[in-house]
XYZ file of C-alpha atoms in Angstrom:
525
model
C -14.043 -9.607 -23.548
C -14.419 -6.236 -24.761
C -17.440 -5.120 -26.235
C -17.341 -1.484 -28.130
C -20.845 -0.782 -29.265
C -19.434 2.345 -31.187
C -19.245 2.430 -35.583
C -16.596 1.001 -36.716
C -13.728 3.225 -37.609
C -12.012 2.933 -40.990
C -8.806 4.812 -40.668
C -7.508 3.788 -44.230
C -11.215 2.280 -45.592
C -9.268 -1.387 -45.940
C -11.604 -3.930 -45.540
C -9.928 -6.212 -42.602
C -11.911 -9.645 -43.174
C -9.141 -10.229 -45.924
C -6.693 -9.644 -43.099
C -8.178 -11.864 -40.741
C -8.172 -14.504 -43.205
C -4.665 -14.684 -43.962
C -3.634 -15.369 -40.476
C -4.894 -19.166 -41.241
C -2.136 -19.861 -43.772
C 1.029 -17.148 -42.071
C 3.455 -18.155 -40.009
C 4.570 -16.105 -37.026
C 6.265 -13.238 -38.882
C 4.149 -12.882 -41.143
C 1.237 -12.774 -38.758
C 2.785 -10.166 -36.753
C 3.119 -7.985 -39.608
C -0.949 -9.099 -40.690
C -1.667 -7.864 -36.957
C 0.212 -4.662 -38.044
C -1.975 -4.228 -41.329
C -5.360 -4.713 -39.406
C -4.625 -2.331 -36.598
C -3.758 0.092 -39.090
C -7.516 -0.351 -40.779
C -8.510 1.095 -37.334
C -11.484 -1.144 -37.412
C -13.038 -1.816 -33.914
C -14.862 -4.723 -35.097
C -11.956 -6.874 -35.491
C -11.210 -6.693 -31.573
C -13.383 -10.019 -30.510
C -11.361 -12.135 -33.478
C -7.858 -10.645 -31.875
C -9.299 -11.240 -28.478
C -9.900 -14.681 -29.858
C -6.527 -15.244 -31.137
C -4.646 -14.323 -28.024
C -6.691 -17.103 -26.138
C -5.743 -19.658 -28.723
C -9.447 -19.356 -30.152
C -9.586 -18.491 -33.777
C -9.608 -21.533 -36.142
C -8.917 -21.801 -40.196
C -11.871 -24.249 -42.167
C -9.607 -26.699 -44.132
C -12.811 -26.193 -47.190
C -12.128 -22.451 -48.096
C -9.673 -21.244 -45.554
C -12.349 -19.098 -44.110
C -10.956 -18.234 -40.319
C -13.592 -17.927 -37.388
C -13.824 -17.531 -33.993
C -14.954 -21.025 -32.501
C -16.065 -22.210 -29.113
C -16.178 -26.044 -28.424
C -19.364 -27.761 -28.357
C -20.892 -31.346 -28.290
C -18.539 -33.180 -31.359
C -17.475 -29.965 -32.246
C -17.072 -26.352 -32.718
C -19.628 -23.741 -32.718
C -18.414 -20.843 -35.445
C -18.607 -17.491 -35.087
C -18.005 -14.742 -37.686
C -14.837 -12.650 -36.534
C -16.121 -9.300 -37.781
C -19.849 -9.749 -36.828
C -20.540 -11.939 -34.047
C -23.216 -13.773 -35.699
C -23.145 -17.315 -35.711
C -21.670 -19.051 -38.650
C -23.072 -22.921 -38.330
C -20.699 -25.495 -36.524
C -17.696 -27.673 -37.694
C -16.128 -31.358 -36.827
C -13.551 -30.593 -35.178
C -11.840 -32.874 -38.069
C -12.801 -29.447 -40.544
C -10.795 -27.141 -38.462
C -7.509 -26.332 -37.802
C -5.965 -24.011 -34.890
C -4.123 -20.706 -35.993
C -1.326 -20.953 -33.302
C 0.069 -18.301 -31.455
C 3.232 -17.611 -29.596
C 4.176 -15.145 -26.462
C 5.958 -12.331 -29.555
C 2.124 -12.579 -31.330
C 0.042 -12.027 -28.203
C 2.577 -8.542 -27.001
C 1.474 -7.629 -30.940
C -2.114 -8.566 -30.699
C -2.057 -6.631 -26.685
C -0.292 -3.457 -29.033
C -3.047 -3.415 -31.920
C -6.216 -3.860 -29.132
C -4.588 -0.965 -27.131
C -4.706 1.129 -30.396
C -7.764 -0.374 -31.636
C -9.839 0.766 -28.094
C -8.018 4.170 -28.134
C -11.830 5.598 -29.625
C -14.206 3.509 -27.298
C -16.773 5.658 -25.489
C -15.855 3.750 -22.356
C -13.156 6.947 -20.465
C -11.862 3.524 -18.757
C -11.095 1.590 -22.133
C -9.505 4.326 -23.695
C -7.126 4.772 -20.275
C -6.365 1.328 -20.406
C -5.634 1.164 -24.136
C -3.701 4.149 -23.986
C -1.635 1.913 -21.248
C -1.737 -0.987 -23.012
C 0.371 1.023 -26.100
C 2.186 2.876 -23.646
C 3.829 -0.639 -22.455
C 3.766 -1.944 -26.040
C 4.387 0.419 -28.602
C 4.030 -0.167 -31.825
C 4.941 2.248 -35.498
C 1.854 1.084 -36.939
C -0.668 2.040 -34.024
C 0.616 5.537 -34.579
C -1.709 7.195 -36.475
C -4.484 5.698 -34.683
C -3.108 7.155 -31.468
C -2.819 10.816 -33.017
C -6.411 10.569 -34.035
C -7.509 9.178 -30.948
C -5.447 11.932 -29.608
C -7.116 15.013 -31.633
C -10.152 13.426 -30.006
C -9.979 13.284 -26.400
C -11.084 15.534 -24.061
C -10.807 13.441 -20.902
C -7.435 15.340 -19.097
C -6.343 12.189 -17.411
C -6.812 10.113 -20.540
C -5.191 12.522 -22.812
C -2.150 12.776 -20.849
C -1.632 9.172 -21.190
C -1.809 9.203 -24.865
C 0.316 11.832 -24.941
C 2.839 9.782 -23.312
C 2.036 6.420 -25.491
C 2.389 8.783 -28.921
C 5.423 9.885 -27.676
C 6.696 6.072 -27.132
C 5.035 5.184 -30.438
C 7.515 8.358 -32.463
C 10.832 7.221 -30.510
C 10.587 3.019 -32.417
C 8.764 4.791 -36.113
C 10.228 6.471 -39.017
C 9.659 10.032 -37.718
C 12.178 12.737 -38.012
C 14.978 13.151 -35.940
C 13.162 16.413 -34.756
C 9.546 14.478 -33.977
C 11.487 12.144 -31.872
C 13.364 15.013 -29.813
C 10.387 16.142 -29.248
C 8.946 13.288 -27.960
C 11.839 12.559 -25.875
C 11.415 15.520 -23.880
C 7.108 14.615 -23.483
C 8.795 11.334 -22.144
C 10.885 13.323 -19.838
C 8.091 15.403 -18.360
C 6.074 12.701 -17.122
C 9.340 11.615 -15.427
C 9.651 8.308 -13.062
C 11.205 5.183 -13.192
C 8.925 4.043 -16.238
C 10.366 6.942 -18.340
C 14.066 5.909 -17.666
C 13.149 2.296 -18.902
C 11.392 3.645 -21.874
C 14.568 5.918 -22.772
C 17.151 3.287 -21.490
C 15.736 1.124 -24.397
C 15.077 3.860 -26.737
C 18.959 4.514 -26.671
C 19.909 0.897 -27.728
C 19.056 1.826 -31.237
C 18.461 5.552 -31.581
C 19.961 8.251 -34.093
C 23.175 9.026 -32.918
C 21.929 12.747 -33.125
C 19.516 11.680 -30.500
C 22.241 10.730 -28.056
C 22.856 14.079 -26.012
C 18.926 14.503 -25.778
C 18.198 11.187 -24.496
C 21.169 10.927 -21.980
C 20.346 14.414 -20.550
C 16.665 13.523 -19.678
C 17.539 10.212 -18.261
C 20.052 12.203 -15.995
C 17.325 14.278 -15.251
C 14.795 12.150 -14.106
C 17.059 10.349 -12.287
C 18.477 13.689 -10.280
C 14.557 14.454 -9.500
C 13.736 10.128 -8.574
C 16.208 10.592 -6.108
C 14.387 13.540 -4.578
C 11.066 12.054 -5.178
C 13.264 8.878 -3.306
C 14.240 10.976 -0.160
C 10.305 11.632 0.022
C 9.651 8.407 -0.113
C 11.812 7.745 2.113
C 10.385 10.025 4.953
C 6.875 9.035 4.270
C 7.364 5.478 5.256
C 9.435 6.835 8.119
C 6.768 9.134 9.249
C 4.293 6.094 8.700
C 6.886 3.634 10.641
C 6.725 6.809 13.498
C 3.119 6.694 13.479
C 2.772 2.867 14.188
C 5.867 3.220 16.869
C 3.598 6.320 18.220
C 0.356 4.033 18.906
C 2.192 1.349 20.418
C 4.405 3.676 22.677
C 1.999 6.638 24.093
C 0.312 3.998 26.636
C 3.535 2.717 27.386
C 4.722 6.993 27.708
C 1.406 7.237 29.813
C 2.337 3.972 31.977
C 5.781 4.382 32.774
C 5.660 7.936 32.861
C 3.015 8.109 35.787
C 3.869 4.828 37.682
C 7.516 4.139 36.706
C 6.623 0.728 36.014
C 8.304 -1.364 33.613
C 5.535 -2.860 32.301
C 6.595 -6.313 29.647
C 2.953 -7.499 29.099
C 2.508 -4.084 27.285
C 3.332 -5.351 23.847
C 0.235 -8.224 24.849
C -2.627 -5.604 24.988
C -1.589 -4.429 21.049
C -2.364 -8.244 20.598
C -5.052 -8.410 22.458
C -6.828 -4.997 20.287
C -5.714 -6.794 17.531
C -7.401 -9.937 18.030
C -10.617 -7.911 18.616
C -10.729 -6.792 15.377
C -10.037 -10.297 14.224
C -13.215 -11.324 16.000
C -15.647 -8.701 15.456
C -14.707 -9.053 11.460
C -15.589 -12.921 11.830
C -18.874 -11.898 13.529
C -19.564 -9.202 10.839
C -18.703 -11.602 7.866
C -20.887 -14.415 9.246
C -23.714 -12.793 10.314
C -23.515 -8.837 9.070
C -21.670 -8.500 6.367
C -23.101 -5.471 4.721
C -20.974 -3.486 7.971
C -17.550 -4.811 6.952
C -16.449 -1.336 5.610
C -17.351 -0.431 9.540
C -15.760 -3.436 11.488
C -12.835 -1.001 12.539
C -15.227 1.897 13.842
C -16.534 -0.872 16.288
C -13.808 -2.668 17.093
C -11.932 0.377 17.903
C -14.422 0.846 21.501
C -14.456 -2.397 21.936
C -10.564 -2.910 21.928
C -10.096 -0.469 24.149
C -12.897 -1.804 26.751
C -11.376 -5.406 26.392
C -7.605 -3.984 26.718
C -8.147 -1.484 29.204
C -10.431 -4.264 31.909
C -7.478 -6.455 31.434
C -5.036 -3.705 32.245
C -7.200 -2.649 35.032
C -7.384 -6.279 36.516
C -3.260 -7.350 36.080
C -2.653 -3.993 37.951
C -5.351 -4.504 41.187
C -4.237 -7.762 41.180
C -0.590 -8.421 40.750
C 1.249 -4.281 40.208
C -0.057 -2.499 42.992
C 1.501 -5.053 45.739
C 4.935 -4.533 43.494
C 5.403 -0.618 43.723
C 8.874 0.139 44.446
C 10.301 -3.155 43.501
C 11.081 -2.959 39.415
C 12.974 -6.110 39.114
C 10.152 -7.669 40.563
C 7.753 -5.890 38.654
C 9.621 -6.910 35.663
C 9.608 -10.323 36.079
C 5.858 -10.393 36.778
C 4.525 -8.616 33.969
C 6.812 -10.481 31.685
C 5.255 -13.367 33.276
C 2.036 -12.364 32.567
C 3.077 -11.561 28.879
C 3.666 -15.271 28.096
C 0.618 -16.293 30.200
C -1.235 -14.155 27.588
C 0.362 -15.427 24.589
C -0.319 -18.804 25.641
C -3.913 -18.217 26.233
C -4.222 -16.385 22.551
C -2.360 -19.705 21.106
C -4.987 -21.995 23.299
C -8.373 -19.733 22.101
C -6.942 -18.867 18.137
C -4.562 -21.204 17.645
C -0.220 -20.577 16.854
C -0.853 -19.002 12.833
C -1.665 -15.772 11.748
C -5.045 -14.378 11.530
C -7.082 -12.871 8.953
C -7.792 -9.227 9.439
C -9.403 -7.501 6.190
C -8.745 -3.788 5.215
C -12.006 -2.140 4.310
C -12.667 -0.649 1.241
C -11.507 2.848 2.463
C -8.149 1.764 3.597
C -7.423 -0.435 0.758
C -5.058 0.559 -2.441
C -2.920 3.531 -3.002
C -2.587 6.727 -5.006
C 0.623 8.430 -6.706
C 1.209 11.813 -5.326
C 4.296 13.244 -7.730
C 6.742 10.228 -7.812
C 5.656 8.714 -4.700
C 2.795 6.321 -3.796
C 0.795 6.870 -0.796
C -1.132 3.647 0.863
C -3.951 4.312 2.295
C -3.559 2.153 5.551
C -0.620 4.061 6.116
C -2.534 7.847 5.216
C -5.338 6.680 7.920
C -3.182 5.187 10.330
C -1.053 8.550 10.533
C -4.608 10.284 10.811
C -5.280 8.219 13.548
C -2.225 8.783 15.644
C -2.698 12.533 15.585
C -6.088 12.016 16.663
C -5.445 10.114 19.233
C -2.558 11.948 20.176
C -4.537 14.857 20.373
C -7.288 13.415 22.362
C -4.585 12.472 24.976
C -3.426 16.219 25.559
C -6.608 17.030 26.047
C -7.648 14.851 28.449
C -4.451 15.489 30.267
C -4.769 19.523 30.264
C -8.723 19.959 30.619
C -9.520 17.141 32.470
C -9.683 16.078 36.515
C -8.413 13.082 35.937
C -5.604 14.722 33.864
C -5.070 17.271 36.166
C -4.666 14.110 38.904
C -2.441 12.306 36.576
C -0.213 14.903 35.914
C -0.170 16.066 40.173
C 0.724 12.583 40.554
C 3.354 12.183 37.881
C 5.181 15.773 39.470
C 5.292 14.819 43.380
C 3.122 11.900 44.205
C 3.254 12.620 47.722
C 1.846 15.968 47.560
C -0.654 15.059 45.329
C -2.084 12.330 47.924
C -1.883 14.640 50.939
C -4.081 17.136 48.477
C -6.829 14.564 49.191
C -6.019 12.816 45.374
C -6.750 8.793 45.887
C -2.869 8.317 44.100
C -3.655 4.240 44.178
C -6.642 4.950 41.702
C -5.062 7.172 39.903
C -2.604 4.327 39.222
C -5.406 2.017 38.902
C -7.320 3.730 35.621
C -3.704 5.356 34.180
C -2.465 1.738 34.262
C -5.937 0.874 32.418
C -6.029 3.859 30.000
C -2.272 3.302 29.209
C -3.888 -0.325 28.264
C -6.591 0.646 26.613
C -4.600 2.840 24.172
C -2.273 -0.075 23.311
C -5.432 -1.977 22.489
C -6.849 0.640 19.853
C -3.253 0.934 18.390
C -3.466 -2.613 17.631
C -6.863 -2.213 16.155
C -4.753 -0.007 13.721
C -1.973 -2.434 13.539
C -4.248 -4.879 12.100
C -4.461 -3.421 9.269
C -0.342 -3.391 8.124
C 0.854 -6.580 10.679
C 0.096 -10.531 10.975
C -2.265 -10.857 13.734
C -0.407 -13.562 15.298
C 0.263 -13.848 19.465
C 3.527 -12.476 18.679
C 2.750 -9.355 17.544
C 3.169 -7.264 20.395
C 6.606 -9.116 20.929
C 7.760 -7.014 17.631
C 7.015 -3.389 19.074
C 7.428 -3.643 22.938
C 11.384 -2.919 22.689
C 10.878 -0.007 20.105
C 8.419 1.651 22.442
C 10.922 1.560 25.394
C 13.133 3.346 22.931
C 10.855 5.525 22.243
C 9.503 6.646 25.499
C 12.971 6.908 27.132
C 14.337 8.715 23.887
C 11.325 11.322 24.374
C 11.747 11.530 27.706
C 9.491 8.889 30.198
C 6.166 10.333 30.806
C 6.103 13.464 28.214
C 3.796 13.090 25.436
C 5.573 15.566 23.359
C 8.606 13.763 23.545
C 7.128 10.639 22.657
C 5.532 11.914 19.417
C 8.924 13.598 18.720
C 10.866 10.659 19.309
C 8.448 7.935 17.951
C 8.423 10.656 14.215
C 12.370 10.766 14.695
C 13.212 7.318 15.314
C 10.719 5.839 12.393
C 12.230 8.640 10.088
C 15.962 7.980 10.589
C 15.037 3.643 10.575
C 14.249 3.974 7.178
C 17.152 6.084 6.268
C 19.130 3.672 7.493
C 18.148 0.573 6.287
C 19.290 1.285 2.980
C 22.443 1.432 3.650
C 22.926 -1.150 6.375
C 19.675 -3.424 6.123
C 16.473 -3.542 8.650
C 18.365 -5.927 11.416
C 21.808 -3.350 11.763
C 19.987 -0.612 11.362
C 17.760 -1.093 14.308
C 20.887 -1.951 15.903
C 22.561 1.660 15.170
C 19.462 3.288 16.468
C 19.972 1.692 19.962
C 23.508 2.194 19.605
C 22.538 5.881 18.804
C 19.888 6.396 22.200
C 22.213 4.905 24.507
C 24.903 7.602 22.913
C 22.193 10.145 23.471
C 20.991 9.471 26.522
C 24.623 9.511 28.359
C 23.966 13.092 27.251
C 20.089 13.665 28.411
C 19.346 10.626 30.527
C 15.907 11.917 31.064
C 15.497 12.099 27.117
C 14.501 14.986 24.637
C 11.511 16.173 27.270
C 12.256 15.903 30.710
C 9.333 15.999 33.194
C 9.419 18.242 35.920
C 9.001 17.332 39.678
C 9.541 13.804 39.827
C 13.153 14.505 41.285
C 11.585 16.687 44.030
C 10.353 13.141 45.734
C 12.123 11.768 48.314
């Protein structure tokens, strides 16, 4: 309940007890229009007896007809005065009869308490009141509004009650040129919420209001579907992102060792399933870290991810080199061996992974909204992006990794131990796909299947890009997440996906080594 410990405000001097008191004997109209009258009194005491009404709370004493706020107690009510709060003696419950309320009373009480809080000191009431008349306005509230308006100094705030005054003027008595006026505020703050707001407004507007009212709407709507297209690329460029993380191990993988590796999708699980269990060790134990469960589960995902990607290829890829179907077969072998073992230790359902607080909610930015999940998870895939060229171009091991990748047997008669170098790429390539699904986590069910939904993409990505190039796989993991959500639209998430691959094999009859072809690798024989 709201509590405004400011003076009341007496925008017309009415005393609204009177008010209050003839809501015991009106029926629903003519309560509305009572709500009306004590709104219009601009008294903030009478918020706790509206409050009350909306929750079915404010009673009528059958001796005098006296209405109060009252709260059952032991054989009865307790009374409180509606204007003061003070405590008014109890009642039988035989002595008092319920002022009832409908769904059309509450959306008038929710209008007069938004116009009634519009002068709390509280910035946060008066933002929310100036919402609450923005989504019901009301003639009567108007003058509060303007006076509440004339007050405010808070930017934020004042915009909003801009808007709501200009709501308020298109349903009064205004003139024609008040309301054109407000019709172009309305069109200003633009959106979807403004083409509602004038959608209605032209169901019973002056006819001289016609032209103004159709040319905004057309207006807004020509910039929504800008602010749409934007949209649009953001959650392809956030899609891109994801697609990156799961693929640049993968590019790293294949790339260096040419091995078709299925179980890849499995070590996204298995860095998701670390975060799973380091939050369930943080919540039962250390729960004042939860906001930093993903900065340690990040290190410890890729330790976990990259051991087991370090111990399939020792002991079942290296005795496979040169035999892909074979290669294939076993990884996708060990893919369900995984799965199974996840289902065994966590059981079949989905996990609970938590966001913390600084990845939770969103923000508008112009007509968009920006989650920010998605924001840190596209931070994170440049960074880690960018750590990966530079361990590849200022690095030894880089250095190795990329001798190998060129001509492999020139790099091993330069004295470079080639089966170690596929040893720890094979593990880092691992340990990448575990920190991506640290970050997958956060916008996926953490089920054993979730590495089963990306491993196909991030063949299409890495062979679109070119195998091996991380350029190519940033490019084409950006490119293929952009034109996804351009297409589902028009042709829905399943065909869409189906048009991309329709689209690469298309491509690559063009560029079979993809966008960025490596170098060297055809100098081999």
């Amino acid at each position: 309940m709201l509590v405004l410990a400011t003076p009341a405000f007496a925008q017309g001097g009415a005393d609204p007890k009177p008010l209050i008191d003839q809501l015991g004997s009106a029926n629903f109209k003519q309560a509305e229009d009572i709500l009306g009258q004590i709104a219009a009194t601009g008294d903030t005491r009478v918020v706790p007896a509206l409050e009350a009404f909306a929750e079915g709370d404010l009673y009528l004493r059958k001796a005098d007809n006296a209405v109060f706020i009252a709260r059952s107690a032991s054989g009865g009510f307790d009374l409180v005065d509606p204007l003061t709060g003070e405590s008014a003696g109890t009642a039988a419950k035989a002595e008092m009869t319920k002022i009832k309320v409908n769904n059309t009373l509450r959306r008038a009480i929710r209008s007069a308490l938004g116009g009634l809080t519009l002068l709390s000191p509280d910035r946060d009431v008066r933002l929310a009141a100036a919402e609450s008349v923005l989504k019901s306005p009301s003639a009567d509230n108007l003058a509060l509004v303007e006076t509440a308006l004339a007050k405010e100094t808070d930017p934020a705030v004042k915009i909003r009650m801009e808007e709501a005054r200009a709501v308020s003027v298109l349903i009064s008595d205004r003139s024609v040129e008040d309301k054109r006026q407000a019709v172009a505020t309305i069109k200003n703050f633009g959106g979807r919420e403004a083409i509602s707001i004038l959608s209605g407004a032209a169901a019973n507007a002056d006819p001289a209001l016609a032209d103004d009212i159709n040319s905004a709407i057309a207006s807004i709507q020509s910039e929504q579907e800008l602010w749409d297209v934007a949209q649009n690329v953001w959650y392809g460029l956030s899609l891109g992102s994801v697609l990156l993380l799961a693929a640049i191990g993968l590019a790293i993988t294949f790339g260096v060792m040419g091995i078709i590796n299925m179980a890849h999708g499995e070590m996204v699980m298995l860095g998701a399933y670390t975060t799973f269990v380091v939050q369930e060790v943080i919540r039962t134990s250390f729960p004042g870290l939860f906001d930093w469960s993903l900065m340690i589960a990040l290190p410890l995902a890729f330790l976990v991810t990259g051991a087991v990607g370090l111990v399939i290829e020792r002991g079942v890829i290296r005795f496979l080199y040169g035999r892909p179907l074979e290669t294939l077969l076993a990884t996708w072998g060990i893919s369900l061996i995984l799965q199974q073992a996840i289902r065994t230790l966590f059981g079949p359902t989905n996990q609970e992974v938590g966001n913390p607080s600084w990845m939770s909610g969103s923000f508008p930015l112009g007509g968009m909204t920006i989650t920010y999940n998605r924001m840190w998870i596209i931070a994170f895939s440049l960074s880690v992006f960018v750590a990966l060229l530079v361990l590849l171009k200022r690095t030894p091991f880089g250095l190795q990794m990329r001798a190998v990748t060129q001509n492999r047997k020139m790099a091993a008669s330069m004295g470079i131990r080639t089966p170690w170098v596929d040893a720890f790429t094979f593990a880092l390539g691992s340990g990448i796909a575990g920190i991506a699904g640290v970050a997958l986590s956060q916008i996926d069910n953490v089920s054993p299947n979730l590495g089963q939904a990306y491993i196909i993409d991030s063949f299409m990505v890495v062979v679109f890009g070119g195998v091996g190039n991380l350029w190519g796989t940033f490019v084409g993991a950006l490119t293929l997440g952009v034109l996804n959500k351009f297409l589902e639209p028009w042709v829905g998430a399943v065909l869409g996906k189906i048009l991309v691959l329709v689209l690469i094999i298309l491509f690559i009859q063009k560029r079979p080594r993809g966008l960025f072809a490596l170098k060297g690798r055809a100098v081999e024989a």
